[in-house]
mmCIF file of C-alpha atoms in Angstrom:
data_model
loop_
_atom_site.group_PDB
_atom_site.id
_atom_site.type_symbol
_atom_site.label_atom_id
_atom_site.label_comp_id
_atom_site.label_asym_id
_atom_site.label_seq_id
_atom_site.Cartn_x
_atom_site.Cartn_y
_atom_site.Cartn_z
ATOM 1 C CA ARG A 1 -25.853 -16.336 15.521
ATOM 2 C CA ALA A 2 -23.018 -18.869 15.502
ATOM 3 C CA PHE A 3 -23.512 -19.427 11.771
ATOM 4 C CA ARG A 4 -23.224 -15.705 11.122
ATOM 5 C CA MET A 5 -20.052 -15.503 13.155
ATOM 6 C CA ILE A 6 -18.567 -18.381 11.117
ATOM 7 C CA ARG A 7 -19.410 -16.566 7.878
ATOM 8 C CA ILE A 8 -17.719 -13.415 9.145
ATOM 9 C CA ILE A 9 -14.636 -15.303 10.304
ATOM 10 C CA ARG A 10 -14.350 -16.871 6.843
ATOM 11 C CA LEU A 11 -13.922 -13.379 5.458
ATOM 12 C CA LEU A 12 -10.709 -13.107 7.417
ATOM 13 C CA ARG A 13 -9.179 -15.699 5.119
ATOM 14 C CA VAL A 14 -8.927 -12.909 2.591
ATOM 15 C CA ALA A 15 -6.097 -11.650 4.781
ATOM 16 C CA LYS A 16 -3.900 -13.970 2.730
ATOM 17 C CA LEU A 17 -4.236 -11.301 0.060
ATOM 18 C CA GLN A 18 -1.643 -9.294 1.988
ATOM 19 C CA ASN A 19 0.981 -11.993 1.480
ATOM 20 C CA ILE A 20 0.055 -12.415 -2.191
ATOM 21 C CA MET A 21 0.357 -8.662 -2.796
ATOM 22 C CA GLN A 22 3.756 -8.606 -1.082
ATOM 23 C CA LEU A 23 5.042 -11.411 -3.319
ATOM 24 C CA ALA A 24 3.703 -9.673 -6.420
ATOM 25 C CA GLU A 25 5.254 -6.363 -5.382
ATOM 26 C CA ASP A 26 8.647 -7.984 -4.799
ATOM 27 C CA ALA A 27 8.556 -9.862 -8.111
ATOM 28 C CA ILE A 28 7.471 -6.834 -10.140
ATOM 29 C CA GLY A 29 9.824 -4.531 -8.281
ATOM 30 C CA TYR A 30 12.849 -6.405 -9.632
ATOM 31 C CA GLU A 31 11.822 -5.683 -13.210
ATOM 32 C CA ARG A 32 10.217 -2.230 -13.058
ATOM 33 C CA THR A 33 11.294 1.321 -12.436
ATOM 34 C CA GLN A 34 11.317 3.234 -9.180
ATOM 35 C CA ALA A 35 8.181 5.120 -10.225
ATOM 36 C CA PHE A 36 6.361 1.832 -10.718
ATOM 37 C CA GLN A 37 7.424 0.690 -7.260
ATOM 38 C CA LEU A 38 6.015 3.928 -5.857
ATOM 39 C CA VAL A 39 2.705 3.301 -7.635
ATOM 40 C CA MET A 40 2.666 -0.244 -6.267
ATOM 41 C CA ALA A 41 3.206 1.067 -2.738
ATOM 42 C CA VAL A 42 0.265 3.469 -3.113
ATOM 43 C CA VAL A 43 -1.962 0.758 -4.606
ATOM 44 C CA LYS A 44 -1.014 -1.617 -1.794
ATOM 45 C CA ALA A 45 -1.895 0.999 0.820
ATOM 46 C CA LEU A 46 -5.259 1.629 -0.855
ATOM 47 C CA MET A 47 -5.983 -2.113 -1.002
ATOM 48 C CA VAL A 48 -5.241 -2.492 2.700
ATOM 49 C CA ILE A 49 -7.558 0.428 3.519
ATOM 50 C CA LEU A 50 -10.369 -0.881 1.274
ATOM 51 C CA PHE A 51 -10.068 -4.374 2.729
ATOM 52 C CA SER A 52 -10.180 -2.946 6.259
ATOM 53 C CA VAL A 53 -13.256 -0.885 5.357
ATOM 54 C CA HIS A 54 -14.959 -4.003 3.979
ATOM 55 C CA VAL A 55 -14.295 -6.182 7.032
ATOM 56 C CA LEU A 56 -15.073 -3.465 9.591
ATOM 57 C CA GLY A 57 -18.226 -2.500 7.678
ATOM 58 C CA CYS A 58 -19.453 -6.093 7.796
ATOM 59 C CA PHE A 59 -18.848 -6.210 11.545
ATOM 60 C CA TRP A 60 -20.641 -2.861 11.983
ATOM 61 C CA PHE A 61 -23.690 -4.320 10.236
ATOM 62 C CA TYR A 62 -23.384 -7.446 12.385
ATOM 63 C CA VAL A 63 -23.367 -5.338 15.572
ATOM 64 C CA GLY A 64 -26.548 -3.621 14.390
ATOM 65 C CA ARG A 65 -28.278 -6.941 13.670
ATOM 66 C CA MET A 66 -27.284 -8.331 17.054
ATOM 67 C CA SER A 67 -28.689 -5.209 18.706
ATOM 68 C CA ILE A 68 -32.017 -5.791 16.941
ATOM 69 C CA GLU A 69 -32.158 -9.398 18.164
ATOM 70 C CA ASN A 70 -31.359 -8.252 21.710
ATOM 71 C CA GLY A 71 -34.075 -5.596 21.610
ATOM 72 C CA LEU A 72 -31.659 -2.667 21.898
ATOM 73 C CA GLU A 73 -31.836 0.670 20.170
ATOM 74 C CA ASN A 74 -29.570 0.413 17.128
ATOM 75 C CA TRP A 75 -28.431 2.300 14.061
ATOM 76 C CA LEU A 76 -30.234 0.056 11.579
ATOM 77 C CA VAL A 77 -33.717 0.751 12.946
ATOM 78 C CA ASN A 78 -33.027 4.308 14.074
ATOM 79 C CA TYR A 79 -31.896 5.388 10.613
ATOM 80 C CA LYS A 80 -34.396 3.099 8.835
ATOM 81 C CA PHE A 81 -31.810 0.896 7.178
ATOM 82 C CA ASP A 82 -33.362 -2.318 8.477
ATOM 83 C CA SER A 83 -35.832 -2.346 5.557
ATOM 84 C CA ARG A 84 -33.322 -1.293 2.893
ATOM 85 C CA THR A 85 -31.766 -3.606 0.327
ATOM 86 C CA GLY A 86 -28.504 -5.424 0.924
ATOM 87 C CA PRO A 87 -26.377 -3.132 -1.284
ATOM 88 C CA GLU A 88 -27.776 -0.045 0.467
ATOM 89 C CA GLN A 89 -26.986 -1.514 3.882
ATOM 90 C CA TYR A 90 -23.476 -2.457 2.743
ATOM 91 C CA LEU A 91 -22.767 1.000 1.329
ATOM 92 C CA ALA A 92 -24.115 2.644 4.488
ATOM 93 C CA SER A 93 -21.862 0.452 6.639
ATOM 94 C CA CYS A 94 -18.774 1.199 4.527
ATOM 95 C CA HIS A 95 -19.667 4.898 4.483
ATOM 96 C CA TRP A 96 -19.802 4.920 8.264
ATOM 97 C CA ILE A 97 -16.402 3.184 8.492
ATOM 98 C CA LEU A 98 -14.842 5.674 6.078
ATOM 99 C CA GLY A 99 -16.301 8.432 8.227
ATOM 100 C CA GLN A 100 -14.213 7.131 11.131
ATOM 101 C CA PHE A 101 -11.097 7.013 8.907
ATOM 102 C CA THR A 102 -11.425 10.570 7.589
ATOM 103 C CA PRO A 103 -12.572 14.011 8.841
ATOM 104 C CA ALA A 104 -15.850 13.577 6.888
ATOM 105 C CA PRO A 105 -18.127 11.649 9.289
ATOM 106 C CA SER A 106 -21.374 9.996 8.270
ATOM 107 C CA ASN A 107 -24.742 11.078 9.668
ATOM 108 C CA ILE A 108 -25.077 7.600 11.247
ATOM 109 C CA HIS A 109 -24.117 7.358 14.923
ATOM 110 C CA ALA A 110 -23.908 4.623 17.553
ATOM 111 C CA ARG A 111 -27.162 4.127 19.475
ATOM 112 C CA ASN A 112 -26.177 1.774 22.309
ATOM 113 C CA THR A 113 -23.190 0.799 24.430
ATOM 114 C CA THR A 114 -22.090 -2.060 22.172
ATOM 115 C CA GLU A 115 -22.138 0.105 19.070
ATOM 116 C CA ARG A 116 -20.314 2.881 20.898
ATOM 117 C CA GLY A 117 -17.631 0.458 22.065
ATOM 118 C CA TYR A 118 -17.213 -0.801 18.514
ATOM 119 C CA ASN A 119 -17.002 2.812 17.363
ATOM 120 C CA LEU A 120 -14.057 3.410 19.702
ATOM 121 C CA PHE A 121 -12.373 0.247 18.458
ATOM 122 C CA VAL A 122 -12.723 1.389 14.834
ATOM 123 C CA ILE A 123 -11.242 4.812 15.654
ATOM 124 C CA PHE A 124 -8.133 3.298 17.278
ATOM 125 C CA PHE A 125 -7.848 0.747 14.470
ATOM 126 C CA ALA A 126 -8.054 3.540 11.895
ATOM 127 C CA LEU A 127 -5.195 5.373 13.580
ATOM 128 C CA LEU A 128 -2.997 2.296 13.253
ATOM 129 C CA VAL A 129 -3.967 1.289 9.721
ATOM 130 C CA VAL A 130 -4.038 4.734 8.106
ATOM 131 C CA GLY A 131 -0.874 5.781 9.936
ATOM 132 C CA SER A 132 0.928 2.621 8.819
ATOM 133 C CA CYS A 133 -0.146 3.052 5.192
ATOM 134 C CA ILE A 134 0.888 6.701 5.131
ATOM 135 C CA SER A 135 4.286 5.879 6.663
ATOM 136 C CA ARG A 136 4.917 3.170 4.058
ATOM 137 C CA VAL A 137 4.064 5.469 1.166
ATOM 138 C CA SER A 138 6.193 8.240 2.684
ATOM 139 C CA ALA A 139 9.133 5.859 3.109
ATOM 140 C CA THR A 140 8.851 4.787 -0.529
ATOM 141 C CA ILE A 141 8.731 8.422 -1.668
ATOM 142 C CA GLN A 142 11.795 9.274 0.409
ATOM 143 C CA GLN A 143 13.669 6.309 -1.057
ATOM 144 C CA VAL A 144 12.834 7.391 -4.615
ATOM 145 C CA ILE A 145 13.855 10.982 -3.831
ATOM 146 C CA LYS A 146 17.164 9.791 -2.369
ATOM 147 C CA LEU A 147 18.006 7.669 -5.396
ATOM 148 C CA ASN A 148 17.007 10.441 -7.799
ATOM 149 C CA SER A 149 19.079 12.969 -5.858
ATOM 150 C CA GLU A 150 22.143 10.737 -6.200
ATOM 151 C CA VAL A 151 21.633 10.610 -9.973
ATOM 152 C CA SER A 152 21.128 14.390 -10.097
ATOM 153 C CA ASP A 153 24.341 14.954 -8.116
ATOM 154 C CA ARG A 154 26.345 12.855 -10.554
ATOM 155 C CA LYS A 155 24.880 14.711 -13.534
ATOM 156 C CA ARG A 156 25.540 18.045 -11.831
ATOM 157 C CA SER A 157 29.197 17.162 -11.201
ATOM 158 C CA VAL A 158 29.669 16.337 -14.893
ATOM 159 C CA ALA A 159 27.975 19.586 -15.919
ATOM 160 C CA MET A 160 30.216 21.599 -13.570
ATOM 161 C CA TYR A 161 33.320 19.923 -14.987
ATOM 162 C CA LEU A 162 32.257 20.800 -18.532
ATOM 163 C CA LYS A 163 31.501 24.386 -17.583
ATOM 164 C CA MET A 164 34.743 24.934 -15.647
ATOM 165 C CA ASN A 165 36.799 23.591 -18.565
ATOM 166 C CA LYS A 166 34.850 25.674 -21.108
ATOM 167 C CA ILE A 167 33.863 22.743 -23.281
ATOM 168 C CA SER A 168 31.990 23.635 -26.458
ATOM 169 C CA MET A 169 28.189 23.579 -26.368
ATOM 170 C CA HIS A 170 27.946 20.878 -29.024
ATOM 171 C CA LEU A 171 30.262 18.533 -27.135
ATOM 172 C CA CYS A 172 28.558 19.350 -23.804
ATOM 173 C CA THR A 173 25.230 18.289 -25.272
ATOM 174 C CA ARG A 174 26.670 15.007 -26.509
ATOM 175 C CA VAL A 175 28.376 14.314 -23.189
ATOM 176 C CA MET A 176 25.261 15.040 -21.118
ATOM 177 C CA ARG A 177 23.103 12.865 -23.350
ATOM 178 C CA PHE A 178 25.549 10.004 -22.968
ATOM 179 C CA VAL A 179 25.669 10.535 -19.186
ATOM 180 C CA GLU A 180 21.877 10.365 -18.990
ATOM 181 C CA HIS A 181 21.927 7.214 -21.097
ATOM 182 C CA SER A 182 24.586 5.620 -18.883
ATOM 183 C CA LEU A 183 22.787 6.516 -15.667
ATOM 184 C CA GLY A 184 19.580 5.086 -17.074
ATOM 185 C CA ARG A 185 21.236 1.794 -17.913
ATOM 186 C CA HIS A 186 23.455 1.425 -14.848
ATOM 187 C CA LYS A 187 21.173 2.130 -11.929
ATOM 188 C CA VAL A 188 22.535 2.200 -8.420
ATOM 189 C CA ALA A 189 21.628 -1.097 -6.720
ATOM 190 C CA PRO A 190 23.993 -1.779 -3.803
ATOM 191 C CA LEU A 191 24.029 -5.261 -2.354
ATOM 192 C CA ASP A 192 25.045 -6.097 1.198
ATOM 193 C CA MET A 193 27.007 -9.320 0.757
ATOM 194 C CA SER A 194 26.919 -9.986 4.498
ATOM 195 C CA LEU A 195 23.230 -10.900 4.152
ATOM 196 C CA LEU A 196 23.979 -13.792 1.782
ATOM 197 C CA SER A 197 25.738 -17.113 2.121
ATOM 198 C CA SER A 198 28.871 -17.883 0.143
ATOM 199 C CA ASN A 199 26.955 -20.311 -2.095
ATOM 200 C CA LEU A 200 24.383 -17.677 -3.002
ATOM 201 C CA ILE A 201 27.121 -15.120 -3.702
ATOM 202 C CA ASN A 202 28.836 -17.560 -6.072
ATOM 203 C CA GLU A 203 25.551 -18.314 -7.820
ATOM 204 C CA LEU A 204 24.910 -14.583 -8.234
ATOM 205 C CA HIS A 205 28.326 -14.082 -9.834
ATOM 206 C CA MET A 206 27.794 -17.036 -12.160
ATOM 207 C CA ASP A 207 24.322 -15.841 -13.141
ATOM 208 C CA ARG A 208 25.648 -12.351 -13.939
ATOM 209 C CA ARG A 209 28.677 -13.555 -15.926
ATOM 210 C CA GLY A 210 27.062 -16.624 -17.477
ATOM 211 C CA PRO A 211 25.781 -14.886 -20.622
ATOM 212 C CA ILE A 212 29.193 -13.249 -21.179
ATOM 213 C CA LEU A 213 31.061 -16.565 -20.799
ATOM 214 C CA ARG A 214 28.647 -18.316 -23.167
ATOM 215 C CA LYS A 215 29.431 -15.748 -25.836
#
């Protein structure tokens, strides 16, 4: 039993994946578009959910095995999964966990007090994890919408100016194309200088103007 617990605890080392994904998201986010950052946020949320399903599913199987050793009624024997292959048992465990995360429950149910207590734990855990992932994705979407709305407002102001001054259609088309090109190149990226030290601010200025000075 102790050996099995050690093997399960070793799985928790995979939690370092969260930090690795955060570093990758930050590094890629500096070079990619807003849409790509939104995709990364969704992928990150899905990875967190899948990892949670994996770990909780393994513990659900462990609770069933411990119930067998203690001579208690359990889900493995009751639903005849004790004689199934490893992949079938793993898929059944993950299916049950996903049933607690979504409104599509599995036909497997807790059969003793320990399993029922673990079931309650999974339900509360699902509320936290799924709610957190949804809030992160929603925050990213709102940020993208806000930035896009600022760009749309600037384009709209130019279009209104052209219309009010009765500029020719040919020139309006050229102006709007150039505006779209300029907005695409010069994206809004405000920086709060109060968050940085004076040395870092100077290094930022030198890094930005270095290529120009070298020319």
